[in-house]
PDB file of C-alpha atoms in Angstrom:
ATOM      1  CA  MET E   1     -87.115 -11.665  22.295  1.00  0.00           C
ATOM      2  CA  GLY E   2     -85.965 -14.631  24.446  1.00  0.00           C
ATOM      3  CA  SER E   3     -83.213 -15.781  22.156  1.00  0.00           C
ATOM      4  CA  SER E   4     -79.829 -15.096  21.520  1.00  0.00           C
ATOM      5  CA  GLY E   5     -76.774 -16.461  19.954  1.00  0.00           C
ATOM      6  CA  ASP E   6     -75.498 -17.660  23.551  1.00  0.00           C
ATOM      7  CA  GLY E   7     -78.475 -20.112  23.900  1.00  0.00           C
ATOM      8  CA  GLY E   8     -81.604 -20.199  25.588  1.00  0.00           C
ATOM      9  CA  ILE E   9     -81.934 -18.093  28.853  1.00  0.00           C
ATOM     10  CA  ALA E  10     -81.845 -20.961  31.320  1.00  0.00           C
ATOM     11  CA  LYS E  11     -78.278 -21.535  29.908  1.00  0.00           C
ATOM     12  CA  ARG E  12     -76.971 -17.978  30.134  1.00  0.00           C
ATOM     13  CA  LEU E  13     -78.552 -17.176  33.691  1.00  0.00           C
ATOM     14  CA  TRP E  14     -76.524 -20.583  34.666  1.00  0.00           C
ATOM     15  CA  LYS E  15     -73.109 -19.231  33.544  1.00  0.00           C
ATOM     16  CA  LYS E  16     -73.730 -15.657  34.745  1.00  0.00           C
ATOM     17  CA  PHE E  17     -74.244 -17.014  38.322  1.00  0.00           C
ATOM     18  CA  LYS E  18     -71.275 -18.995  38.173  1.00  0.00           C
ATOM     19  CA  ASN E  19     -70.249 -17.258  41.919  1.00  0.00           C
ATOM     20  CA  GLU E  20     -72.988 -18.721  43.509  1.00  0.00           C
ATOM     21  CA  ARG E  21     -72.532 -22.189  42.407  1.00  0.00           C
ATOM     22  CA  ALA E  22     -69.013 -21.964  43.424  1.00  0.00           C
ATOM     23  CA  LEU E  23     -70.008 -21.202  46.863  1.00  0.00           C
ATOM     24  CA  ALA E  24     -72.304 -23.982  46.813  1.00  0.00           C
ATOM     25  CA  LEU E  25     -69.692 -26.395  45.770  1.00  0.00           C
ATOM     26  CA  TYR E  26     -67.224 -25.234  48.418  1.00  0.00           C
ATOM     27  CA  SER E  27     -69.570 -25.240  51.215  1.00  0.00           C
ATOM     28  CA  PRO E  28     -68.741 -27.279  54.507  1.00  0.00           C
ATOM     29  CA  PHE E  29     -71.563 -29.234  53.887  1.00  0.00           C
ATOM     30  CA  VAL E  30     -70.673 -29.957  50.287  1.00  0.00           C
ATOM     31  CA  ILE E  31     -66.973 -30.505  50.982  1.00  0.00           C
ATOM     32  CA  CYS E  32     -67.655 -32.997  53.810  1.00  0.00           C
ATOM     33  CA  LEU E  33     -69.988 -34.885  51.667  1.00  0.00           C
ATOM     34  CA  ALA E  34     -67.497 -35.066  48.881  1.00  0.00           C
ATOM     35  CA  SER E  35     -64.798 -36.383  51.440  1.00  0.00           C
ATOM     36  CA  GLY E  36     -67.380 -38.942  52.477  1.00  0.00           C
ATOM     37  CA  THR E  37     -66.781 -38.022  56.227  1.00  0.00           C
ATOM     38  CA  LEU E  38     -70.064 -36.156  56.432  1.00  0.00           C
ATOM     39  CA  ASP E  39     -72.147 -37.304  59.378  1.00  0.00           C
ATOM     40  CA  SER E  40     -74.876 -39.547  58.033  1.00  0.00           C
ATOM     41  CA  ASN E  41     -77.501 -38.031  60.560  1.00  0.00           C
ATOM     42  CA  SER E  42     -76.599 -34.608  58.883  1.00  0.00           C
ATOM     43  CA  PHE E  43     -77.048 -36.329  55.411  1.00  0.00           C
ATOM     44  CA  VAL E  44     -80.482 -37.917  56.266  1.00  0.00           C
ATOM     45  CA  ARG E  45     -81.554 -34.594  57.826  1.00  0.00           C
ATOM     46  CA  CYS E  46     -80.857 -32.788  54.680  1.00  0.00           C
ATOM     47  CA  ILE E  47     -82.604 -35.304  52.218  1.00  0.00           C
ATOM     48  CA  SER E  48     -85.500 -35.511  54.311  1.00  0.00           C
ATOM     49  CA  GLN E  49     -86.233 -31.963  53.453  1.00  0.00           C
ATOM     50  CA  ASP E  50     -86.839 -33.388  49.889  1.00  0.00           C
ATOM     51  CA  VAL E  51     -90.437 -34.089  50.858  1.00  0.00           C
ATOM     52  CA  PHE E  52     -91.058 -30.457  51.430  1.00  0.00           C
ATOM     53  CA  PHE E  53     -89.486 -29.443  48.099  1.00  0.00           C
ATOM     54  CA  LEU E  54     -91.201 -32.095  45.990  1.00  0.00           C
ATOM     55  CA  GLU E  55     -94.672 -30.896  47.490  1.00  0.00           C
ATOM     56  CA  ALA E  56     -93.812 -27.195  46.359  1.00  0.00           C
ATOM     57  CA  TYR E  57     -92.817 -28.400  43.280  1.00  0.00           C
ATOM     58  CA  ALA E  58     -95.999 -30.707  42.326  1.00  0.00           C
ATOM     59  CA  GLN E  59     -98.328 -27.750  43.468  1.00  0.00           C
ATOM     60  CA  ALA E  60     -96.068 -25.150  41.214  1.00  0.00           C
ATOM     61  CA  TYR E  61     -96.664 -27.303  38.222  1.00  0.00           C
ATOM     62  CA  GLU E  62     -99.980 -27.950  38.607  1.00  0.00           C
ATOM     63  CA  LEU E  63    -100.497 -24.057  38.613  1.00  0.00           C
ATOM     64  CA  ALA E  64     -97.968 -23.725  35.876  1.00  0.00           C
ATOM     65  CA  GLU E  65    -100.139 -26.299  34.009  1.00  0.00           C
ATOM     66  CA  GLU E  66    -103.220 -23.975  34.208  1.00  0.00           C
ATOM     67  CA  TYR E  67    -101.162 -20.932  32.754  1.00  0.00           C
ATOM     68  CA  ALA E  68     -99.594 -22.757  29.786  1.00  0.00           C
ATOM     69  CA  ASP E  69    -101.574 -21.571  26.661  1.00  0.00           C
ATOM     70  CA  ASP E  70    -100.054 -24.299  24.446  1.00  0.00           C
ATOM     71  CA  GLU E  71    -100.920 -27.690  24.423  1.00  0.00           C
ATOM     72  CA  GLU E  72     -97.521 -28.981  23.891  1.00  0.00           C
ATOM     73  CA  ASP E  73     -96.400 -26.849  26.899  1.00  0.00           C
ATOM     74  CA  LYS E  74     -99.194 -28.108  28.838  1.00  0.00           C
ATOM     75  CA  GLU E  75     -98.016 -31.736  28.381  1.00  0.00           C
ATOM     76  CA  ALA E  76     -94.595 -31.177  29.053  1.00  0.00           C
ATOM     77  CA  ILE E  77     -95.596 -29.718  32.540  1.00  0.00           C
ATOM     78  CA  ILE E  78     -97.991 -32.524  33.225  1.00  0.00           C
ATOM     79  CA  LYS E  79     -94.981 -34.993  32.514  1.00  0.00           C
ATOM     80  CA  LEU E  80     -92.870 -32.895  34.997  1.00  0.00           C
ATOM     81  CA  ARG E  81     -95.444 -33.102  37.561  1.00  0.00           C
ATOM     82  CA  LYS E  82     -96.026 -36.642  37.336  1.00  0.00           C
ATOM     83  CA  ARG E  83     -92.274 -37.293  37.732  1.00  0.00           C
ATOM     84  CA  VAL E  84     -92.342 -35.376  40.955  1.00  0.00           C
ATOM     85  CA  LEU E  85     -95.413 -37.237  42.421  1.00  0.00           C
ATOM     86  CA  LYS E  86     -93.687 -40.603  41.530  1.00  0.00           C
ATOM     87  CA  ARG E  87     -90.532 -39.204  43.278  1.00  0.00           C
ATOM     88  CA  LEU E  88     -92.356 -38.086  46.125  1.00  0.00           C
ATOM     89  CA  LYS E  89     -93.993 -41.705  46.530  1.00  0.00           C
ATOM     90  CA  ASN E  90     -90.607 -43.369  46.525  1.00  0.00           C
ATOM     91  CA  GLN E  91     -88.930 -41.016  48.535  1.00  0.00           C
ATOM     92  CA  ASP E  92     -88.153 -43.590  51.703  1.00  0.00           C
ATOM     93  CA  ALA E  93     -87.548 -46.533  49.310  1.00  0.00           C
ATOM     94  CA  LEU E  94     -85.010 -44.179  47.489  1.00  0.00           C
ATOM     95  CA  ILE E  95     -83.359 -43.191  51.118  1.00  0.00           C
ATOM     96  CA  CYS E  96     -83.099 -47.037  51.785  1.00  0.00           C
ATOM     97  CA  GLU E  97     -81.626 -47.572  48.203  1.00  0.00           C
ATOM     98  CA  TRP E  98     -78.977 -44.875  48.930  1.00  0.00           C
ATOM     99  CA  GLY E  99     -78.111 -46.902  52.218  1.00  0.00           C
ATOM    100  CA  PHE E 100     -79.780 -45.255  54.917  1.00  0.00           C
ATOM    101  CA  GLU E 101     -82.941 -45.181  57.233  1.00  0.00           C
ATOM    102  CA  PRO E 102     -85.591 -42.949  56.302  1.00  0.00           C
ATOM    103  CA  PRO E 103     -86.491 -40.812  59.361  1.00  0.00           C
ATOM    104  CA  LYS E 104     -89.792 -41.371  60.980  1.00  0.00           C
ATOM    105  CA  GLU E 105     -90.703 -37.917  60.536  1.00  0.00           C
ATOM    106  CA  SER E 106     -89.376 -34.473  59.061  1.00  0.00           C
ATOM    107  CA  VAL E 107     -89.844 -31.024  60.012  1.00  0.00           C
ATOM    108  CA  ARG E 108     -89.343 -28.455  57.769  1.00  0.00           C
ATOM    109  CA  ASP E 109     -86.640 -26.289  58.555  1.00  0.00           C
ATOM    110  CA  ASN E 110     -86.440 -22.194  57.885  1.00  0.00           C
ATOM    111  CA  ALA E 111     -84.413 -22.531  55.070  1.00  0.00           C
ATOM    112  CA  THR E 112     -86.570 -25.172  53.338  1.00  0.00           C
ATOM    113  CA  LEU E 113     -89.419 -23.077  54.077  1.00  0.00           C
ATOM    114  CA  LYS E 114     -87.889 -19.802  52.532  1.00  0.00           C
ATOM    115  CA  CYS E 115     -87.356 -21.735  49.454  1.00  0.00           C
ATOM    116  CA  THR E 116     -90.698 -23.274  49.081  1.00  0.00           C
ATOM    117  CA  GLU E 117     -92.673 -20.164  50.094  1.00  0.00           C
ATOM    118  CA  PHE E 118     -90.843 -18.101  47.574  1.00  0.00           C
ATOM    119  CA  LEU E 119     -91.605 -20.930  44.941  1.00  0.00           C
ATOM    120  CA  MET E 120     -95.446 -20.841  45.833  1.00  0.00           C
ATOM    121  CA  GLU E 121     -95.766 -17.244  45.801  1.00  0.00           C
ATOM    122  CA  THR E 122     -94.163 -16.942  42.487  1.00  0.00           C
ATOM    123  CA  ALA E 123     -96.595 -19.776  41.199  1.00  0.00           C
ATOM    124  CA  SER E 124     -99.088 -17.934  42.695  1.00  0.00           C
ATOM    125  CA  GLY E 125     -98.832 -14.918  40.693  1.00  0.00           C
ATOM    126  CA  LYS E 126     -96.902 -13.005  43.346  1.00  0.00           C
ATOM    127  CA  VAL E 127     -93.762 -11.603  41.537  1.00  0.00           C
ATOM    128  CA  GLY E 128     -91.972  -8.808  43.622  1.00  0.00           C
ATOM    129  CA  GLU E 129     -94.518  -5.985  44.307  1.00  0.00           C
ATOM    130  CA  GLU E 130     -96.687  -7.295  41.425  1.00  0.00           C
ATOM    131  CA  LYS E 131     -99.681  -9.678  42.148  1.00  0.00           C
ATOM    132  CA  PHE E 132    -101.425 -11.091  39.138  1.00  0.00           C
ATOM    133  CA  SER E 133    -105.018 -12.090  39.310  1.00  0.00           C
ATOM    134  CA  VAL E 134    -104.928 -15.316  37.606  1.00  0.00           C
ATOM    135  CA  LYS E 135    -108.662 -15.477  36.815  1.00  0.00           C
ATOM    136  CA  MET E 136    -108.415 -12.076  35.304  1.00  0.00           C
ATOM    137  CA  VAL E 137    -104.884 -12.226  33.458  1.00  0.00           C
ATOM    138  CA  THR E 138    -105.059 -12.962  29.474  1.00  0.00           C
ATOM    139  CA  PRO E 139    -103.423 -16.119  27.701  1.00  0.00           C
ATOM    140  CA  PHE E 140    -100.171 -14.224  27.298  1.00  0.00           C
ATOM    141  CA  GLU E 141     -99.685 -13.073  30.619  1.00  0.00           C
ATOM    142  CA  LYS E 142    -100.573 -16.816  31.672  1.00  0.00           C
ATOM    143  CA  THR E 143     -97.818 -17.907  29.692  1.00  0.00           C
ATOM    144  CA  LYS E 144     -95.418 -15.125  31.414  1.00  0.00           C
ATOM    145  CA  LEU E 145     -96.605 -16.672  34.978  1.00  0.00           C
ATOM    146  CA  ALA E 146     -95.658 -20.261  33.724  1.00  0.00           C
ATOM    147  CA  ALA E 147     -92.257 -18.931  32.606  1.00  0.00           C
ATOM    148  CA  TYR E 148     -91.795 -17.019  35.977  1.00  0.00           C
ATOM    149  CA  THR E 149     -92.611 -20.501  37.776  1.00  0.00           C
ATOM    150  CA  LEU E 150     -90.253 -22.464  35.926  1.00  0.00           C
ATOM    151  CA  SER E 151     -87.450 -19.845  36.311  1.00  0.00           C
ATOM    152  CA  ALA E 152     -87.854 -20.679  40.314  1.00  0.00           C
ATOM    153  CA  ILE E 153     -87.413 -24.045  39.781  1.00  0.00           C
ATOM    154  CA  SER E 154     -84.905 -24.592  37.061  1.00  0.00           C
ATOM    155  CA  PRO E 155     -81.563 -23.490  39.043  1.00  0.00           C
ATOM    156  CA  CYS E 156     -82.459 -25.876  41.795  1.00  0.00           C
ATOM    157  CA  MET E 157     -82.478 -28.922  39.825  1.00  0.00           C
ATOM    158  CA  ARG E 158     -79.308 -27.680  37.865  1.00  0.00           C
ATOM    159  CA  LEU E 159     -77.430 -26.921  41.119  1.00  0.00           C
ATOM    160  CA  TYR E 160     -77.929 -30.498  42.398  1.00  0.00           C
ATOM    161  CA  SER E 161     -76.887 -32.193  38.811  1.00  0.00           C
ATOM    162  CA  PHE E 162     -73.566 -29.688  38.881  1.00  0.00           C
ATOM    163  CA  ILE E 163     -72.704 -30.611  42.471  1.00  0.00           C
ATOM    164  CA  SER E 164     -72.870 -34.474  41.927  1.00  0.00           C
ATOM    165  CA  LYS E 165     -71.006 -34.361  38.853  1.00  0.00           C
ATOM    166  CA  GLU E 166     -68.062 -32.358  40.066  1.00  0.00           C
ATOM    167  CA  ILE E 167     -67.827 -34.429  42.925  1.00  0.00           C
ATOM    168  CA  GLN E 168     -67.821 -37.661  40.858  1.00  0.00           C
ATOM    169  CA  ALA E 169     -65.341 -36.296  38.696  1.00  0.00           C
ATOM    170  CA  LEU E 170     -62.806 -36.118  41.969  1.00  0.00           C
ATOM    171  CA  LEU E 171     -63.490 -39.758  43.014  1.00  0.00           C
ATOM    172  CA  ASP E 172     -61.985 -43.052  42.331  1.00  0.00           C
ATOM    173  CA  PRO E 173     -64.871 -44.785  39.759  1.00  0.00           C
ATOM    174  CA  ASP E 174     -63.637 -48.131  41.158  1.00  0.00           C
ATOM    175  CA  ASP E 175     -63.921 -47.015  44.738  1.00  0.00           C
ATOM    176  CA  ASN E 176     -67.334 -48.420  46.216  1.00  0.00           C
ATOM    177  CA  GLU E 177     -66.585 -47.423  49.966  1.00  0.00           C
ATOM    178  CA  HIS E 178     -67.725 -43.752  49.619  1.00  0.00           C
ATOM    179  CA  ILE E 179     -70.654 -43.755  51.646  1.00  0.00           C
ATOM    180  CA  TYR E 180     -72.573 -41.359  49.211  1.00  0.00           C
ATOM    181  CA  LYS E 181     -71.679 -42.973  46.274  1.00  0.00           C
ATOM    182  CA  LYS E 182     -75.317 -44.023  45.575  1.00  0.00           C
ATOM    183  CA  TRP E 183     -76.941 -40.714  46.202  1.00  0.00           C
ATOM    184  CA  LEU E 184     -74.200 -39.036  44.038  1.00  0.00           C
ATOM    185  CA  ASN E 185     -74.584 -41.694  41.292  1.00  0.00           C
ATOM    186  CA  SER E 186     -78.498 -40.926  41.192  1.00  0.00           C
ATOM    187  CA  LEU E 187     -77.845 -37.226  41.109  1.00  0.00           C
ATOM    188  CA  SER E 188     -75.324 -37.236  38.282  1.00  0.00           C
ATOM    189  CA  SER E 189     -77.385 -39.938  36.398  1.00  0.00           C
ATOM    190  CA  GLN E 190     -78.551 -39.312  32.738  1.00  0.00           C
ATOM    191  CA  LYS E 191     -81.921 -39.604  34.111  1.00  0.00           C
ATOM    192  CA  PHE E 192     -81.679 -36.438  36.432  1.00  0.00           C
ATOM    193  CA  GLU E 193     -79.818 -34.542  33.805  1.00  0.00           C
ATOM    194  CA  ALA E 194     -82.514 -35.324  31.187  1.00  0.00           C
ATOM    195  CA  SER E 195     -85.179 -33.740  33.854  1.00  0.00           C
ATOM    196  CA  ALA E 196     -83.164 -30.700  34.636  1.00  0.00           C
ATOM    197  CA  SER E 197     -82.611 -30.182  30.792  1.00  0.00           C
ATOM    198  CA  ARG E 198     -86.217 -30.761  30.499  1.00  0.00           C
ATOM    199  CA  ILE E 199     -87.214 -27.968  32.642  1.00  0.00           C
ATOM    200  CA  GLU E 200     -84.521 -25.655  31.199  1.00  0.00           C
ATOM    201  CA  ASP E 201     -85.852 -26.326  27.585  1.00  0.00           C
ATOM    202  CA  LEU E 202     -89.403 -25.641  28.678  1.00  0.00           C
ATOM    203  CA  LEU E 203     -88.228 -22.405  30.694  1.00  0.00           C
ATOM    204  CA  ASP E 204     -86.271 -21.529  27.177  1.00  0.00           C
ATOM    205  CA  LYS E 205     -89.473 -21.805  25.046  1.00  0.00           C
ATOM    206  CA  LEU E 206     -92.132 -20.254  27.408  1.00  0.00           C
ATOM    207  CA  SER E 207     -89.655 -17.187  27.604  1.00  0.00           C
ATOM    208  CA  ILE E 208     -89.284 -16.841  23.634  1.00  0.00           C
ATOM    209  CA  SER E 209     -92.036 -14.242  23.599  1.00  0.00           C
ATOM    210  CA  LEU E 210     -91.136 -12.235  26.639  1.00  0.00           C
ATOM    211  CA  THR E 211     -89.984  -8.462  26.474  1.00  0.00           C
ATOM    212  CA  GLY E 212     -86.706  -7.282  27.875  1.00  0.00           C
ATOM    213  CA  GLU E 213     -88.412  -5.988  31.018  1.00  0.00           C
ATOM    214  CA  GLU E 214     -90.117  -9.205  31.525  1.00  0.00           C
ATOM    215  CA  LEU E 215     -86.759 -11.384  30.696  1.00  0.00           C
ATOM    216  CA  ASP E 216     -85.328  -9.264  33.576  1.00  0.00           C
ATOM    217  CA  VAL E 217     -87.811 -10.328  35.858  1.00  0.00           C
ATOM    218  CA  VAL E 218     -87.138 -14.078  34.956  1.00  0.00           C
ATOM    219  CA  GLU E 219     -83.432 -13.366  35.724  1.00  0.00           C
ATOM    220  CA  ARG E 220     -84.236 -11.998  39.011  1.00  0.00           C
ATOM    221  CA  LEU E 221     -86.471 -14.691  39.972  1.00  0.00           C
ATOM    222  CA  TYR E 222     -83.782 -17.396  38.632  1.00  0.00           C
ATOM    223  CA  HIS E 223     -81.074 -15.541  40.755  1.00  0.00           C
ATOM    224  CA  ARG E 224     -83.254 -15.582  44.004  1.00  0.00           C
ATOM    225  CA  ALA E 225     -83.928 -19.184  43.719  1.00  0.00           C
ATOM    226  CA  MET E 226     -80.447 -19.917  43.205  1.00  0.00           C
ATOM    227  CA  LYS E 227     -79.493 -17.814  46.607  1.00  0.00           C
ATOM    228  CA  LEU E 228     -82.146 -19.360  48.382  1.00  0.00           C
ATOM    229  CA  GLU E 229     -80.948 -22.995  47.423  1.00  0.00           C
ATOM    230  CA  LEU E 230     -77.536 -21.571  48.216  1.00  0.00           C
ATOM    231  CA  GLU E 231     -78.784 -20.694  51.813  1.00  0.00           C
ATOM    232  CA  PHE E 232     -80.247 -24.036  52.351  1.00  0.00           C
ATOM    233  CA  ILE E 233     -77.196 -25.609  51.631  1.00  0.00           C
ATOM    234  CA  TRP E 234     -75.100 -23.446  53.884  1.00  0.00           C
ATOM    235  CA  SER E 235     -77.309 -23.708  56.669  1.00  0.00           C
ATOM    236  CA  GLN E 236     -77.147 -27.592  57.012  1.00  0.00           C
ATOM    237  CA  PRO E 237     -75.166 -28.785  60.173  1.00  0.00           C
ATOM    238  CA  VAL E 238     -71.690 -30.155  60.025  1.00  0.00           C
ATOM    239  CA  VAL E 239     -70.545 -31.463  63.156  1.00  0.00           C
ATOM    240  CA  GLN E 240     -66.926 -32.466  62.111  1.00  0.00           C
ATOM    241  CA  GLN E 241     -63.905 -30.363  60.461  1.00  0.00           C
ATOM    242  CA  THR E 242     -62.858 -31.709  57.169  1.00  0.00           C
ATOM    243  CA  ILE E 243     -59.683 -30.727  55.097  1.00  0.00           C
ATOM    244  CA  VAL E 244     -60.281 -30.941  51.383  1.00  0.00           C
ATOM    245  CA  PRO E 245     -58.779 -34.399  50.508  1.00  0.00           C
ATOM    246  CA  PHE E 246     -58.426 -33.635  46.731  1.00  0.00           C
ATOM    247  CA  SER E 247     -56.718 -31.454  44.358  1.00  0.00           C
ATOM    248  CA  ARG E 248     -56.712 -31.446  40.408  1.00  0.00           C
ATOM    249  CA  LEU E 249     -55.277 -29.364  37.613  1.00  0.00           C
ATOM    250  CA  GLN E 250     -57.322 -26.427  36.808  1.00  0.00           C
ATOM    251  CA  ASN E 251     -58.973 -26.091  33.512  1.00  0.00           C
ATOM    252  CA  ARG E 252     -58.474 -22.167  32.843  1.00  0.00           C
ATOM    253  CA  ALA E 253     -61.151 -21.863  30.307  1.00  0.00           C
ATOM    254  CA  GLU E 254     -63.809 -23.509  32.582  1.00  0.00           C
ATOM    255  CA  ASP E 255     -62.876 -23.095  36.303  1.00  0.00           C
ATOM    256  CA  ASN E 256     -62.627 -19.850  38.238  1.00  0.00           C
ATOM    257  CA  LEU E 257     -62.146 -20.535  41.685  1.00  0.00           C
ATOM    258  CA  ILE E 258     -58.715 -21.808  43.253  1.00  0.00           C
ATOM    259  CA  ILE E 259     -58.399 -22.419  46.893  1.00  0.00           C
ATOM    260  CA  PHE E 260     -54.705 -21.967  48.600  1.00  0.00           C
ATOM    261  CA  CYS E 261     -54.278 -22.762  52.059  1.00  0.00           C
ATOM    262  CA  ASP E 262     -51.524 -21.808  54.616  1.00  0.00           C
ATOM    263  CA  PHE E 263     -49.289 -24.664  56.274  1.00  0.00           C
ATOM    264  CA  ASP E 264     -51.565 -24.072  59.361  1.00  0.00           C
ATOM    265  CA  LEU E 265     -54.617 -25.250  56.816  1.00  0.00           C
ATOM    266  CA  THR E 266     -56.244 -21.515  57.083  1.00  0.00           C
ATOM    267  CA  CYS E 267     -57.397 -19.695  53.986  1.00  0.00           C
ATOM    268  CA  THR E 268     -56.229 -15.967  55.207  1.00  0.00           C
ATOM    269  CA  ALA E 269     -56.345 -12.908  53.050  1.00  0.00           C
ATOM    270  CA  ILE E 270     -52.701 -12.434  54.605  1.00  0.00           C
ATOM    271  CA  ASP E 271     -49.950 -14.554  55.111  1.00  0.00           C
ATOM    272  CA  SER E 272     -50.077 -16.446  58.394  1.00  0.00           C
ATOM    273  CA  SER E 273     -46.700 -16.579  58.792  1.00  0.00           C
ATOM    274  CA  ALA E 274     -46.364 -12.755  58.704  1.00  0.00           C
ATOM    275  CA  LEU E 275     -49.132 -12.463  61.486  1.00  0.00           C
ATOM    276  CA  LEU E 276     -47.280 -15.058  63.808  1.00  0.00           C
ATOM    277  CA  ALA E 277     -44.116 -13.307  63.358  1.00  0.00           C
ATOM    278  CA  GLU E 278     -45.753  -9.729  64.421  1.00  0.00           C
ATOM    279  CA  LEU E 279     -47.306 -11.813  67.341  1.00  0.00           C
ATOM    280  CA  ALA E 280     -44.007 -12.952  68.120  1.00  0.00           C
ATOM    281  CA  ILE E 281     -42.040  -9.841  68.106  1.00  0.00           C
ATOM    282  CA  VAL E 282     -45.100  -7.645  70.160  1.00  0.00           C
ATOM    283  CA  ALA E 283     -44.779 -10.770  72.885  1.00  0.00           C
ATOM    284  CA  SER E 284     -40.806 -10.442  72.969  1.00  0.00           C
ATOM    285  CA  THR E 285     -41.494  -6.811  74.505  1.00  0.00           C
ATOM    286  CA  ASN E 286     -42.999  -8.386  77.213  1.00  0.00           C
ATOM    287  CA  VAL E 287     -40.150 -11.051  78.481  1.00  0.00           C
ATOM    288  CA  SER E 288     -39.310 -10.804  82.035  1.00  0.00           C
ATOM    289  CA  GLU E 289     -35.719  -9.911  83.155  1.00  0.00           C
ATOM    290  CA  THR E 290     -34.840 -13.650  83.878  1.00  0.00           C
ATOM    291  CA  GLN E 291     -35.501 -14.513  80.539  1.00  0.00           C
ATOM    292  CA  LEU E 292     -32.631 -14.258  77.912  1.00  0.00           C
ATOM    293  CA  SER E 293     -32.219 -10.584  76.725  1.00  0.00           C
ATOM    294  CA  LEU E 294     -33.473 -10.809  73.036  1.00  0.00           C
ATOM    295  CA  ALA E 295     -32.602  -7.828  70.286  1.00  0.00           C
ATOM    296  CA  PRO E 296     -34.889  -4.905  70.032  1.00  0.00           C
ATOM    297  CA  PRO E 297     -38.353  -5.497  68.601  1.00  0.00           C
ATOM    298  CA  ALA E 298     -37.528  -2.982  65.798  1.00  0.00           C
ATOM    299  CA  ASP E 299     -34.324  -4.950  64.901  1.00  0.00           C
ATOM    300  CA  ILE E 300     -36.428  -8.241  64.928  1.00  0.00           C
ATOM    301  CA  ARG E 301     -39.029  -6.785  62.676  1.00  0.00           C
ATOM    302  CA  THR E 302     -36.217  -5.604  60.444  1.00  0.00           C
ATOM    303  CA  THR E 303     -34.674  -8.919  60.004  1.00  0.00           C
ATOM    304  CA  TRP E 304     -38.307 -10.399  59.600  1.00  0.00           C
ATOM    305  CA  ASN E 305     -39.129  -8.076  56.694  1.00  0.00           C
ATOM    306  CA  ASP E 306     -35.765  -8.772  55.072  1.00  0.00           C
ATOM    307  CA  LEU E 307     -36.462 -12.751  55.326  1.00  0.00           C
ATOM    308  CA  PHE E 308     -40.093 -12.108  53.976  1.00  0.00           C
ATOM    309  CA  ARG E 309     -39.093 -10.297  50.783  1.00  0.00           C
ATOM    310  CA  GLN E 310     -36.517 -12.909  49.851  1.00  0.00           C
TER     311      GLN E 310
END
């Protein structure tokens, strides 16, 4: 029941939640990172949380391995866990390779805690109001739990692959001055893409035998994981203001978000000029008698409306 003409469930869900990925891509943290102006302390603080995510992934994969009934699925999960453990072991070396000093200690922040707790609850059999007793479930139910666990991991890997590739597409490939280029290269690499795809492929395979109701659970878990990752990105501190430094021709078939800003670099629901004009009209009613006499506010407003309609 898990298959359709639109591809596997992982691909369908990624397409469905395009609003969430757009919110991540246009978050203050990612915009500052893309422009190269993100404070390096903010960046190191963010990637220092990787340790906690990786530890949770390793534990979740270990449980998913126990759930998987098929030997091929077990082997695939074992490989995923080994990659996570290797990545965890090399964390400090990678941070140095990206050009930064690893933090002496890392403290798990609240957004990270929410992400990892959700993952571990899901991997432990707590799905919504339902709590599975892993020792008592049937092989089929165990496969279902493995699919649920993968659905809580898959969107996180895909989201970072997406963000890094979107940024890379806007940067000059010959520009080596971008402070975060090595990190972006790592997350947009074929190796990272292969890891994200393996997780999605495994989720697709584990979901094939699920009922419609169980696929709905997969979707809810996927969406919840995406939203928690979005909260994590938006929770990252940004100590400076950044103007989006680039633009490009939009592909109407793929791009769904275009940002427009006023002359004062604000993004408002109404034209800032109209608001400023209204303020000026109101202020004109409070001028003192020593100031130059102005036209009545009603006449000024009529003139402005005539100009605005042109």
